[in-house]
Amino acid sequence: MRVIGIDPGSNVTGWGVIDGLGQRQQVVEYGTIRLDGKEPLPMRLHQIHAQLVSLIQRLQPHEMAVEEVFVSQNVQSALKLGHARGAAIVAGAQMGLPIAEYTAMQVKKAVVGYGRAEKNQMQEMMRMLLNLDKKPAQDAADGLAIAMCHLNQRQWHQQTLPAAILGLQRGGRA
Amino acid sequence: MRVIGIDPGSNVTGWGVIDGLGQRQQVVEYGTIRLDGKEPLPMRLHQIHAQLVSLIQRLQPHEMAVEEVFVSQNVQSALKLGHARGAAIVAGAQMGLPIAEYTAMQVKKAVVGYGRAEKNQMQEMMRMLLNLDKKPAQDAADGLAIAMCHLNQRQWHQQTLPAAILGLQRGGRA
């Protein structure tokens, strides 16, 4: 099970691809798409979209997870972020990937067990949990964390759903 | 010169394709992409993107014009609209179209000569100016108006730019 996690942004979009191998998780690749703020908007959105499509073609993830937006920002930044998320989500949908969304708080809880972790703590945790040689860049760390969150969620479902069914059957026999 | 005008929205995206033939303008086709609000966001954005890509492939416009956002709305609606605009803009950029943006007020001024025209007036004006049998739906009328606005802008540039240069030359001779 291979997941691409994406933290879309109007300036920098972070991404990380992780394989879930049973309990173990292994990083495939991660990075950032950095945009030139001086480029016109269509060009920037095209960059996000085209680079993600080509990443998906090359790395062949099975599912995509995208950070949902914590909207404490003003209307202009919400609109900008919406553009970037739209471009990213379209790339995944176009390539036929199921797409899950998680809030930043869900991601942090799933990964560091603490919903208010700082950016720096997240980078350090990603380095440790994924055995990386160095701390990934902030946005790339967020991409990895989102992918990891999604893998954990899926594993949880796979482990607990059969158990729940088993529990019912046992209950029936008792 | 064929232009596709787009009025993106999270529920309905209006579009119109117009040919500019010298002073004359002729409608090619127009319509709306209506989305089911109950579908998940990635599916809806994919619809906007995929349907616009297929429209562009079929009707082969040379340029795209998109309505810029008049942001008097709240943060949540700005984000939603941003998603839809992102998906639409990516469709045009992916197909290699130059993309222009106009505010609703620019569009109205260019088309009805009055920046505060009502929705209903816009529909009526589109029917008249483009010799349509019936009033187009609101969002489709907006798509047509944006395409028309872009054609008018381009024509204005083509007419006035050489005149301006000519003016300079005359000035030099005087």
mmCIF file of C-alpha atoms in Angstrom:
data_model
loop_
_atom_site.group_PDB
_atom_site.id
_atom_site.type_symbol
_atom_site.label_atom_id
_atom_site.label_comp_id
_atom_site.label_asym_id
_atom_site.label_seq_id
_atom_site.Cartn_x
_atom_site.Cartn_y
_atom_site.Cartn_z
ATOM 1 C CA MET A 1 0.000 0.000 0.000
ATOM 2 C CA ARG A 2 1.652 3.214 -1.220
ATOM 3 C CA VAL A 3 0.311 6.648 -0.236
ATOM 4 C CA ILE A 4 1.183 10.140 -1.458
ATOM 5 C CA GLY A 5 0.580 12.836 1.144
ATOM 6 C CA ILE A 6 0.236 16.438 0.045
ATOM 7 C CA ASP A 7 0.358 19.727 1.897
ATOM 8 C CA PRO A 8 -0.779 22.201 -0.765
ATOM 9 C CA GLY A 9 0.222 25.851 -0.577
ATOM 10 C CA SER A 10 0.181 28.818 -2.908
ATOM 11 C CA ASN A 11 3.968 29.239 -2.554
ATOM 12 C CA VAL A 12 5.243 25.806 -1.567
ATOM 13 C CA THR A 13 3.492 22.453 -1.896
ATOM 14 C CA GLY A 14 5.048 19.679 0.181
ATOM 15 C CA TRP A 15 4.680 16.009 -0.694
ATOM 16 C CA GLY A 16 5.807 12.655 0.637
ATOM 17 C CA VAL A 17 5.329 9.098 -0.582
ATOM 18 C CA ILE A 18 5.353 6.240 1.944
ATOM 19 C CA ASP A 19 4.891 2.489 1.640
ATOM 20 C CA GLY A 20 2.972 0.734 4.392
ATOM 21 C CA LEU A 21 4.408 -2.753 4.899
ATOM 22 C CA GLY A 22 2.362 -4.301 7.684
ATOM 23 C CA GLN A 23 3.423 -2.435 10.826
ATOM 24 C CA ARG A 24 6.448 -0.958 9.109
ATOM 25 C CA GLN A 25 6.474 2.183 7.016
ATOM 26 C CA GLN A 26 9.118 3.041 4.498
ATOM 27 C CA VAL A 27 9.742 6.354 2.768
ATOM 28 C CA VAL A 28 9.818 6.181 -1.003
ATOM 29 C CA GLU A 29 10.534 9.826 -1.790
ATOM 30 C CA TYR A 30 9.609 13.299 -0.602
ATOM 31 C CA GLY A 31 10.088 16.882 -1.642
ATOM 32 C CA THR A 32 8.559 20.267 -2.324
ATOM 33 C CA ILE A 33 7.164 22.082 -5.324
ATOM 34 C CA ARG A 34 8.338 25.672 -4.987
ATOM 35 C CA LEU A 35 6.549 28.319 -6.990
ATOM 36 C CA ASP A 36 7.738 31.700 -8.116
ATOM 37 C CA GLY A 37 5.284 34.201 -6.628
ATOM 38 C CA LYS A 38 5.973 36.511 -9.586
ATOM 39 C CA GLU A 39 4.582 33.991 -12.099
ATOM 40 C CA PRO A 40 0.915 34.480 -13.037
ATOM 41 C CA LEU A 41 -1.582 32.342 -11.108
ATOM 42 C CA PRO A 42 -2.477 29.979 -14.004
ATOM 43 C CA MET A 43 1.213 29.148 -14.485
ATOM 44 C CA ARG A 44 1.657 28.407 -10.785
ATOM 45 C CA LEU A 45 -1.425 26.187 -10.593
ATOM 46 C CA HIS A 46 -0.303 24.406 -13.714
ATOM 47 C CA GLN A 47 3.070 23.716 -12.049
ATOM 48 C CA ILE A 48 1.395 22.122 -9.012
ATOM 49 C CA HIS A 49 -0.897 20.044 -11.188
ATOM 50 C CA ALA A 50 1.660 18.961 -13.776
ATOM 51 C CA GLN A 51 4.379 18.118 -11.258
ATOM 52 C CA LEU A 52 1.975 16.061 -9.135
ATOM 53 C CA VAL A 53 0.635 14.211 -12.182
ATOM 54 C CA SER A 54 4.184 13.351 -13.211
ATOM 55 C CA LEU A 55 5.070 12.276 -9.629
ATOM 56 C CA ILE A 56 2.011 10.013 -9.531
ATOM 57 C CA GLN A 57 2.915 8.531 -12.905
ATOM 58 C CA ARG A 58 6.485 7.860 -11.780
ATOM 59 C CA LEU A 59 5.892 6.621 -8.213
ATOM 60 C CA GLN A 60 2.483 4.958 -8.712
ATOM 61 C CA PRO A 61 0.889 5.531 -5.287
ATOM 62 C CA HIS A 62 -2.421 3.749 -4.641
ATOM 63 C CA GLU A 63 -4.080 6.533 -2.662
ATOM 64 C CA MET A 64 -3.700 10.238 -1.973
ATOM 65 C CA ALA A 65 -4.114 12.137 1.295
ATOM 66 C CA VAL A 66 -4.410 15.921 1.382
ATOM 67 C CA GLU A 67 -4.277 18.305 4.293
ATOM 68 C CA GLU A 68 -7.638 19.888 4.980
ATOM 69 C CA VAL A 69 -7.575 23.532 5.713
ATOM 70 C CA PHE A 70 -7.587 25.034 9.132
ATOM 71 C CA VAL A 71 -9.253 28.275 8.226
ATOM 72 C CA SER A 72 -8.122 30.911 10.663
ATOM 73 C CA GLN A 73 -6.821 32.964 7.787
ATOM 74 C CA ASN A 74 -8.362 35.860 5.945
ATOM 75 C CA VAL A 75 -10.492 35.579 2.840
ATOM 76 C CA GLN A 76 -7.677 36.335 0.389
ATOM 77 C CA SER A 77 -5.404 33.608 1.741
ATOM 78 C CA ALA A 78 -8.297 31.124 1.858
ATOM 79 C CA LEU A 79 -8.943 31.795 -1.814
ATOM 80 C CA LYS A 80 -5.247 31.365 -2.698
ATOM 81 C CA LEU A 81 -5.019 28.152 -0.733
ATOM 82 C CA GLY A 82 -8.225 26.930 -2.362
ATOM 83 C CA HIS A 83 -6.661 27.396 -5.805
ATOM 84 C CA ALA A 84 -3.605 25.343 -4.841
ATOM 85 C CA ARG A 85 -5.693 22.590 -3.209
ATOM 86 C CA GLY A 86 -7.977 22.478 -6.253
ATOM 87 C CA ALA A 87 -4.986 21.975 -8.567
ATOM 88 C CA ALA A 88 -3.520 19.254 -6.320
ATOM 89 C CA ILE A 89 -6.791 17.371 -5.841
ATOM 90 C CA VAL A 90 -7.529 17.441 -9.564
ATOM 91 C CA ALA A 91 -4.122 15.832 -10.232
ATOM 92 C CA GLY A 92 -4.992 12.904 -7.960
ATOM 93 C CA ALA A 93 -8.547 12.536 -9.202
ATOM 94 C CA GLN A 94 -7.392 12.654 -12.824
ATOM 95 C CA MET A 95 -4.999 9.774 -12.110
ATOM 96 C CA GLY A 96 -7.821 7.762 -10.546
ATOM 97 C CA LEU A 97 -6.589 7.839 -6.942
ATOM 98 C CA PRO A 98 -8.989 7.709 -4.002
ATOM 99 C CA ILE A 99 -8.426 10.918 -2.033
ATOM 100 C CA ALA A 100 -8.701 11.318 1.725
ATOM 101 C CA GLU A 101 -8.586 14.588 3.634
ATOM 102 C CA TYR A 102 -7.281 15.151 7.149
ATOM 103 C CA THR A 103 -7.113 18.310 9.242
ATOM 104 C CA ALA A 104 -3.695 19.423 10.485
ATOM 105 C CA MET A 105 -4.784 18.451 13.972
ATOM 106 C CA GLN A 106 -5.750 14.922 12.909
ATOM 107 C CA VAL A 107 -2.385 14.548 11.198
ATOM 108 C CA LYS A 108 -0.438 15.712 14.225
ATOM 109 C CA LYS A 109 -2.419 13.499 16.609
ATOM 110 C CA ALA A 110 -1.951 10.477 14.363
ATOM 111 C CA VAL A 111 1.757 11.053 13.935
ATOM 112 C CA VAL A 112 3.085 12.702 17.082
ATOM 113 C CA GLY A 113 0.130 11.922 19.349
ATOM 114 C CA TYR A 114 -0.188 15.603 20.110
ATOM 115 C CA GLY A 115 -2.503 17.922 18.155
ATOM 116 C CA ARG A 116 -0.557 21.092 18.770
ATOM 117 C CA ALA A 117 2.959 19.994 17.822
ATOM 118 C CA GLU A 118 5.237 22.687 16.404
ATOM 119 C CA LYS A 119 6.558 22.640 12.826
ATOM 120 C CA ASN A 120 10.043 21.850 14.108
ATOM 121 C CA GLN A 121 8.799 18.941 16.254
ATOM 122 C CA MET A 122 7.017 17.507 13.216
ATOM 123 C CA GLN A 123 10.203 17.624 11.137
ATOM 124 C CA GLU A 124 12.183 15.942 13.931
ATOM 125 C CA MET A 125 9.496 13.261 14.416
ATOM 126 C CA MET A 126 9.438 12.485 10.689
ATOM 127 C CA ARG A 127 13.211 12.083 10.679
ATOM 128 C CA MET A 128 13.046 9.686 13.637
ATOM 129 C CA LEU A 129 9.959 7.682 12.701
ATOM 130 C CA LEU A 130 11.039 7.198 9.110
ATOM 131 C CA ASN A 131 14.777 6.737 9.758
ATOM 132 C CA LEU A 132 15.813 9.626 7.539
ATOM 133 C CA ASP A 133 19.408 10.834 7.404
ATOM 134 C CA LYS A 134 18.371 14.440 7.906
ATOM 135 C CA LYS A 135 15.350 16.518 8.827
ATOM 136 C CA PRO A 136 13.079 16.972 5.776
ATOM 137 C CA ALA A 137 12.082 20.540 4.834
ATOM 138 C CA GLN A 138 8.969 21.789 6.688
ATOM 139 C CA ASP A 139 6.489 21.340 3.855
ATOM 140 C CA ALA A 140 7.941 17.989 2.805
ATOM 141 C CA ALA A 141 7.688 16.848 6.457
ATOM 142 C CA ASP A 142 4.024 17.838 6.398
ATOM 143 C CA GLY A 143 3.496 15.832 3.198
ATOM 144 C CA LEU A 144 5.122 12.792 4.805
ATOM 145 C CA ALA A 145 3.080 13.234 7.984
ATOM 146 C CA ILE A 146 -0.170 13.304 6.011
ATOM 147 C CA ALA A 147 0.788 10.141 4.129
ATOM 148 C CA MET A 148 1.689 8.471 7.433
ATOM 149 C CA CYS A 149 -1.568 9.593 9.021
ATOM 150 C CA HIS A 150 -3.495 8.019 6.169
ATOM 151 C CA LEU A 151 -1.561 4.737 6.414
ATOM 152 C CA ASN A 152 -2.198 4.616 10.173
ATOM 153 C CA GLN A 153 -5.902 5.239 9.661
ATOM 154 C CA ARG A 154 -6.133 2.484 7.082
ATOM 155 C CA GLN A 155 -4.207 0.029 9.226
ATOM 156 C CA TRP A 156 -6.422 0.824 12.165
ATOM 157 C CA HIS A 157 -9.488 0.036 10.063
ATOM 158 C CA GLN A 158 -7.980 -3.171 8.729
ATOM 159 C CA GLN A 159 -7.069 -4.315 12.221
ATOM 160 C CA THR A 160 -10.158 -3.277 14.071
ATOM 161 C CA LEU A 161 -12.884 -4.056 11.572
ATOM 162 C CA PRO A 162 -12.257 -7.852 11.448
ATOM 163 C CA ALA A 163 -11.805 -7.817 15.243
ATOM 164 C CA ALA A 164 -15.164 -6.134 15.615
ATOM 165 C CA ILE A 165 -16.818 -8.743 13.407
ATOM 166 C CA LEU A 166 -15.048 -11.512 15.323
ATOM 167 C CA GLY A 167 -16.259 -9.954 18.568
ATOM 168 C CA LEU A 168 -19.837 -10.097 17.342
ATOM 169 C CA GLN A 169 -19.522 -13.753 16.418
ATOM 170 C CA ARG A 170 -18.045 -14.586 19.798
ATOM 171 C CA GLY A 171 -20.834 -12.659 21.431
ATOM 172 C CA GLY A 172 -23.286 -14.801 19.480
ATOM 173 C CA ARG A 173 -21.724 -17.998 20.721
ATOM 174 C CA ALA A 174 -21.448 -17.057 24.389
ATOM 175 C CA MET B 1 -10.179 34.021 -32.627
ATOM 176 C CA ARG B 2 -12.207 31.692 -30.372
ATOM 177 C CA VAL B 3 -12.523 32.306 -26.620
ATOM 178 C CA ILE B 4 -13.940 30.146 -23.833
ATOM 179 C CA GLY B 5 -15.281 32.180 -20.905
ATOM 180 C CA ILE B 6 -15.711 30.504 -17.546
ATOM 181 C CA ASP B 7 -17.576 31.476 -14.412
ATOM 182 C CA PRO B 8 -16.378 28.871 -11.912
ATOM 183 C CA GLY B 9 -18.486 27.950 -8.903
ATOM 184 C CA SER B 10 -18.529 25.173 -6.340
ATOM 185 C CA ASN B 11 -22.086 24.205 -7.344
ATOM 186 C CA VAL B 12 -22.467 25.414 -10.914
ATOM 187 C CA THR B 13 -19.742 26.395 -13.375
ATOM 188 C CA GLY B 14 -20.992 28.403 -16.349
ATOM 189 C CA TRP B 15 -19.162 28.466 -19.673
ATOM 190 C CA GLY B 16 -19.564 30.054 -23.082
ATOM 191 C CA VAL B 17 -17.552 29.835 -26.283
ATOM 192 C CA ILE B 18 -17.598 32.760 -28.717
ATOM 193 C CA ASP B 19 -15.875 33.429 -32.028
ATOM 194 C CA GLY B 20 -14.673 36.960 -32.710
ATOM 195 C CA LEU B 21 -15.008 37.704 -36.420
ATOM 196 C CA GLY B 22 -13.779 41.252 -36.847
ATOM 197 C CA GLN B 23 -16.496 43.399 -35.279
ATOM 198 C CA ARG B 24 -18.961 40.530 -35.217
ATOM 199 C CA GLN B 25 -19.194 37.938 -32.489
ATOM 200 C CA GLN B 26 -20.797 34.573 -32.889
ATOM 201 C CA VAL B 27 -21.753 32.080 -30.198
ATOM 202 C CA VAL B 28 -20.343 28.618 -30.699
ATOM 203 C CA GLU B 29 -21.856 26.891 -27.683
ATOM 204 C CA TYR B 30 -22.608 27.543 -24.024
ATOM 205 C CA GLY B 31 -23.789 25.678 -20.978
ATOM 206 C CA THR B 32 -23.283 24.814 -17.333
ATOM 207 C CA ILE B 33 -21.506 22.118 -15.384
ATOM 208 C CA ARG B 34 -23.814 21.292 -12.489
ATOM 209 C CA LEU B 35 -22.355 19.448 -9.540
ATOM 210 C CA ASP B 36 -24.041 17.302 -6.953
ATOM 211 C CA GLY B 37 -23.274 18.958 -3.597
ATOM 212 C CA LYS B 38 -23.498 15.532 -1.963
ATOM 213 C CA GLU B 39 -20.534 14.191 -3.964
ATOM 214 C CA PRO B 40 -17.156 14.411 -2.208
ATOM 215 C CA LEU B 41 -15.026 17.446 -3.094
ATOM 216 C CA PRO B 42 -12.388 15.573 -5.162
ATOM 217 C CA MET B 43 -15.139 14.108 -7.345
ATOM 218 C CA ARG B 44 -16.704 17.542 -7.908
ATOM 219 C CA LEU B 45 -13.382 19.186 -8.777
ATOM 220 C CA HIS B 46 -12.602 16.309 -11.096
ATOM 221 C CA GLN B 47 -15.931 16.902 -12.865
ATOM 222 C CA ILE B 48 -15.134 20.575 -13.453
ATOM 223 C CA HIS B 49 -11.644 19.758 -14.685
ATOM 224 C CA ALA B 50 -12.537 16.767 -16.853
ATOM 225 C CA GLN B 51 -15.574 18.397 -18.467
ATOM 226 C CA LEU B 52 -13.635 21.566 -19.282
ATOM 227 C CA VAL B 53 -10.725 19.581 -20.727
ATOM 228 C CA SER B 54 -13.145 17.679 -22.933
ATOM 229 C CA LEU B 55 -14.924 20.920 -23.973
ATOM 230 C CA ILE B 56 -11.575 22.473 -24.896
ATOM 231 C CA GLN B 57 -10.598 19.390 -26.884
ATOM 232 C CA ARG B 58 -13.904 19.419 -28.745
ATOM 233 C CA LEU B 59 -14.359 23.149 -29.391
ATOM 234 C CA GLN B 60 -10.664 24.142 -29.674
ATOM 235 C CA PRO B 61 -10.762 27.699 -28.260
ATOM 236 C CA HIS B 62 -7.550 29.735 -28.606
ATOM 237 C CA GLU B 63 -7.757 31.512 -25.264
ATOM 238 C CA MET B 64 -9.548 31.235 -21.934
ATOM 239 C CA ALA B 65 -11.030 33.981 -19.774
ATOM 240 C CA VAL B 66 -12.032 33.362 -16.163
ATOM 241 C CA GLU B 67 -14.006 35.510 -13.778
ATOM 242 C CA GLU B 68 -11.876 36.892 -10.997
ATOM 243 C CA VAL B 69 -13.352 36.771 -7.585
ATOM 244 C CA PHE B 70 -15.121 39.599 -5.912
ATOM 245 C CA VAL B 71 -14.321 38.630 -2.367
ATOM 246 C CA SER B 72 -17.038 39.976 -0.131
ATOM 247 C CA GLN B 73 -17.778 36.474 1.032
ATOM 248 C CA ASN B 74 -16.691 34.613 4.106
ATOM 249 C CA VAL B 75 -13.574 32.488 4.379
ATOM 250 C CA GLN B 76 -15.338 29.160 3.826
ATOM 251 C CA SER B 77 -16.952 30.266 0.563
ATOM 252 C CA ALA B 78 -13.690 31.840 -0.618
ATOM 253 C CA LEU B 79 -11.970 28.501 -0.071
ATOM 254 C CA LYS B 80 -14.717 26.598 -1.932
ATOM 255 C CA LEU B 81 -14.617 29.021 -4.824
ATOM 256 C CA GLY B 82 -10.828 28.806 -4.863
ATOM 257 C CA HIS B 83 -11.046 25.030 -5.307
ATOM 258 C CA ALA B 84 -13.392 25.380 -8.269
ATOM 259 C CA ARG B 85 -11.304 28.133 -9.895
ATOM 260 C CA GLY B 86 -8.153 26.087 -9.390
ATOM 261 C CA ALA B 87 -9.703 23.095 -11.149
ATOM 262 C CA ALA B 88 -10.938 25.275 -14.042
ATOM 263 C CA ILE B 89 -7.684 27.168 -14.497
ATOM 264 C CA VAL B 90 -5.665 23.949 -14.454
ATOM 265 C CA ALA B 91 -7.845 22.581 -17.275
ATOM 266 C CA GLY B 92 -7.017 25.581 -19.478
ATOM 267 C CA ALA B 93 -3.327 25.660 -18.566
ATOM 268 C CA GLN B 94 -3.006 21.923 -19.186
ATOM 269 C CA MET B 95 -4.429 22.421 -22.684
ATOM 270 C CA GLY B 96 -1.914 25.197 -23.351
ATOM 271 C CA LEU B 97 -4.382 28.109 -23.447
ATOM 272 C CA PRO B 98 -3.369 31.629 -22.444
ATOM 273 C CA ILE B 99 -5.640 32.567 -19.531
ATOM 274 C CA ALA B 100 -6.953 36.040 -18.764
ATOM 275 C CA GLU B 101 -8.830 37.081 -15.645
ATOM 276 C CA TYR B 102 -11.487 39.781 -15.324
ATOM 277 C CA THR B 103 -13.427 40.980 -12.313
ATOM 278 C CA ALA B 104 -17.222 40.770 -12.457
ATOM 279 C CA MET B 105 -17.304 44.562 -12.673
ATOM 280 C CA GLN B 106 -14.910 44.639 -15.660
ATOM 281 C CA VAL B 107 -17.068 42.045 -17.399
ATOM 282 C CA LYS B 108 -20.276 43.966 -16.815
ATOM 283 C CA LYS B 109 -18.750 47.257 -17.917
ATOM 284 C CA ALA B 110 -17.323 45.689 -21.055
ATOM 285 C CA VAL B 111 -20.561 43.957 -21.971
ATOM 286 C CA VAL B 112 -23.446 46.070 -20.707
ATOM 287 C CA GLY B 113 -21.505 49.289 -20.137
ATOM 288 C CA TYR B 114 -22.682 49.306 -16.545
ATOM 289 C CA GLY B 115 -20.685 47.759 -13.690
ATOM 290 C CA ARG B 116 -23.630 47.026 -11.457
ATOM 291 C CA ALA B 117 -25.974 45.254 -13.879
ATOM 292 C CA GLU B 118 -28.258 42.640 -12.344
ATOM 293 C CA LYS B 119 -28.055 38.932 -13.160
ATOM 294 C CA ASN B 120 -31.299 39.154 -15.091
ATOM 295 C CA GLN B 121 -30.102 42.135 -17.146
ATOM 296 C CA MET B 122 -26.947 40.217 -18.042
ATOM 297 C CA GLN B 123 -28.973 37.252 -19.306
ATOM 298 C CA GLU B 124 -31.185 39.545 -21.381
ATOM 299 C CA MET B 125 -28.175 41.418 -22.805
ATOM 300 C CA MET B 126 -26.477 38.174 -23.792
ATOM 301 C CA ARG B 127 -29.621 37.020 -25.581
ATOM 302 C CA MET B 128 -29.817 40.311 -27.507
ATOM 303 C CA LEU B 129 -26.143 40.864 -28.281
ATOM 304 C CA LEU B 130 -25.568 37.294 -29.410
ATOM 305 C CA ASN B 131 -28.908 36.780 -31.189
ATOM 306 C CA LEU B 132 -29.880 33.790 -29.092
ATOM 307 C CA ASP B 133 -33.355 32.249 -29.336
ATOM 308 C CA LYS B 134 -33.797 32.293 -25.572
ATOM 309 C CA LYS B 135 -32.180 33.676 -22.458
ATOM 310 C CA PRO B 136 -29.216 31.510 -21.410
ATOM 311 C CA ALA B 137 -29.130 30.207 -17.824
ATOM 312 C CA GLN B 138 -27.544 32.653 -15.359
ATOM 313 C CA ASP B 139 -24.166 30.949 -15.058
ATOM 314 C CA ALA B 140 -23.955 30.228 -18.785
ATOM 315 C CA ALA B 141 -24.765 33.915 -19.452
ATOM 316 C CA ASP B 142 -21.867 34.850 -17.170
ATOM 317 C CA GLY B 143 -19.556 32.490 -19.066
ATOM 318 C CA LEU B 144 -20.602 34.091 -22.367
ATOM 319 C CA ALA B 145 -20.175 37.592 -20.922
ATOM 320 C CA ILE B 146 -16.622 36.798 -19.789
ATOM 321 C CA ALA B 147 -15.726 35.436 -23.233
ATOM 322 C CA MET B 148 -17.227 38.543 -24.832
ATOM 323 C CA CYS B 149 -15.368 40.832 -22.442
ATOM 324 C CA HIS B 150 -12.089 39.156 -23.404
ATOM 325 C CA LEU B 151 -12.811 39.449 -27.135
ATOM 326 C CA ASN B 152 -13.650 43.138 -26.697
ATOM 327 C CA GLN B 153 -10.422 43.740 -24.752
ATOM 328 C CA ARG B 154 -8.361 42.014 -27.414
ATOM 329 C CA GLN B 155 -10.039 43.888 -30.229
ATOM 330 C CA TRP B 156 -9.542 47.140 -28.390
ATOM 331 C CA HIS B 157 -5.831 46.387 -28.079
ATOM 332 C CA GLN B 158 -5.554 45.388 -31.713
ATOM 333 C CA GLN B 159 -7.301 48.560 -32.809
ATOM 334 C CA THR B 160 -5.754 51.038 -30.411
ATOM 335 C CA LEU B 161 -2.195 49.812 -30.176
ATOM 336 C CA PRO B 162 -1.347 50.492 -33.836
ATOM 337 C CA ALA B 163 -3.255 53.785 -33.575
ATOM 338 C CA ALA B 164 -1.160 54.737 -30.562
ATOM 339 C CA ILE B 165 2.017 53.968 -32.442
ATOM 340 C CA LEU B 166 0.695 55.882 -35.457
ATOM 341 C CA GLY B 167 -0.123 58.768 -33.119
ATOM 342 C CA LEU B 168 3.460 58.834 -31.896
ATOM 343 C CA GLN B 169 4.799 58.871 -35.427
ATOM 344 C CA ARG B 170 2.470 61.721 -36.364
ATOM 345 C CA GLY B 171 3.567 63.539 -33.251
ATOM 346 C CA GLY B 172 7.142 63.107 -34.370
ATOM 347 C CA ARG B 173 6.403 64.603 -37.735
ATOM 348 C CA ALA B 174 4.361 67.524 -36.476
#
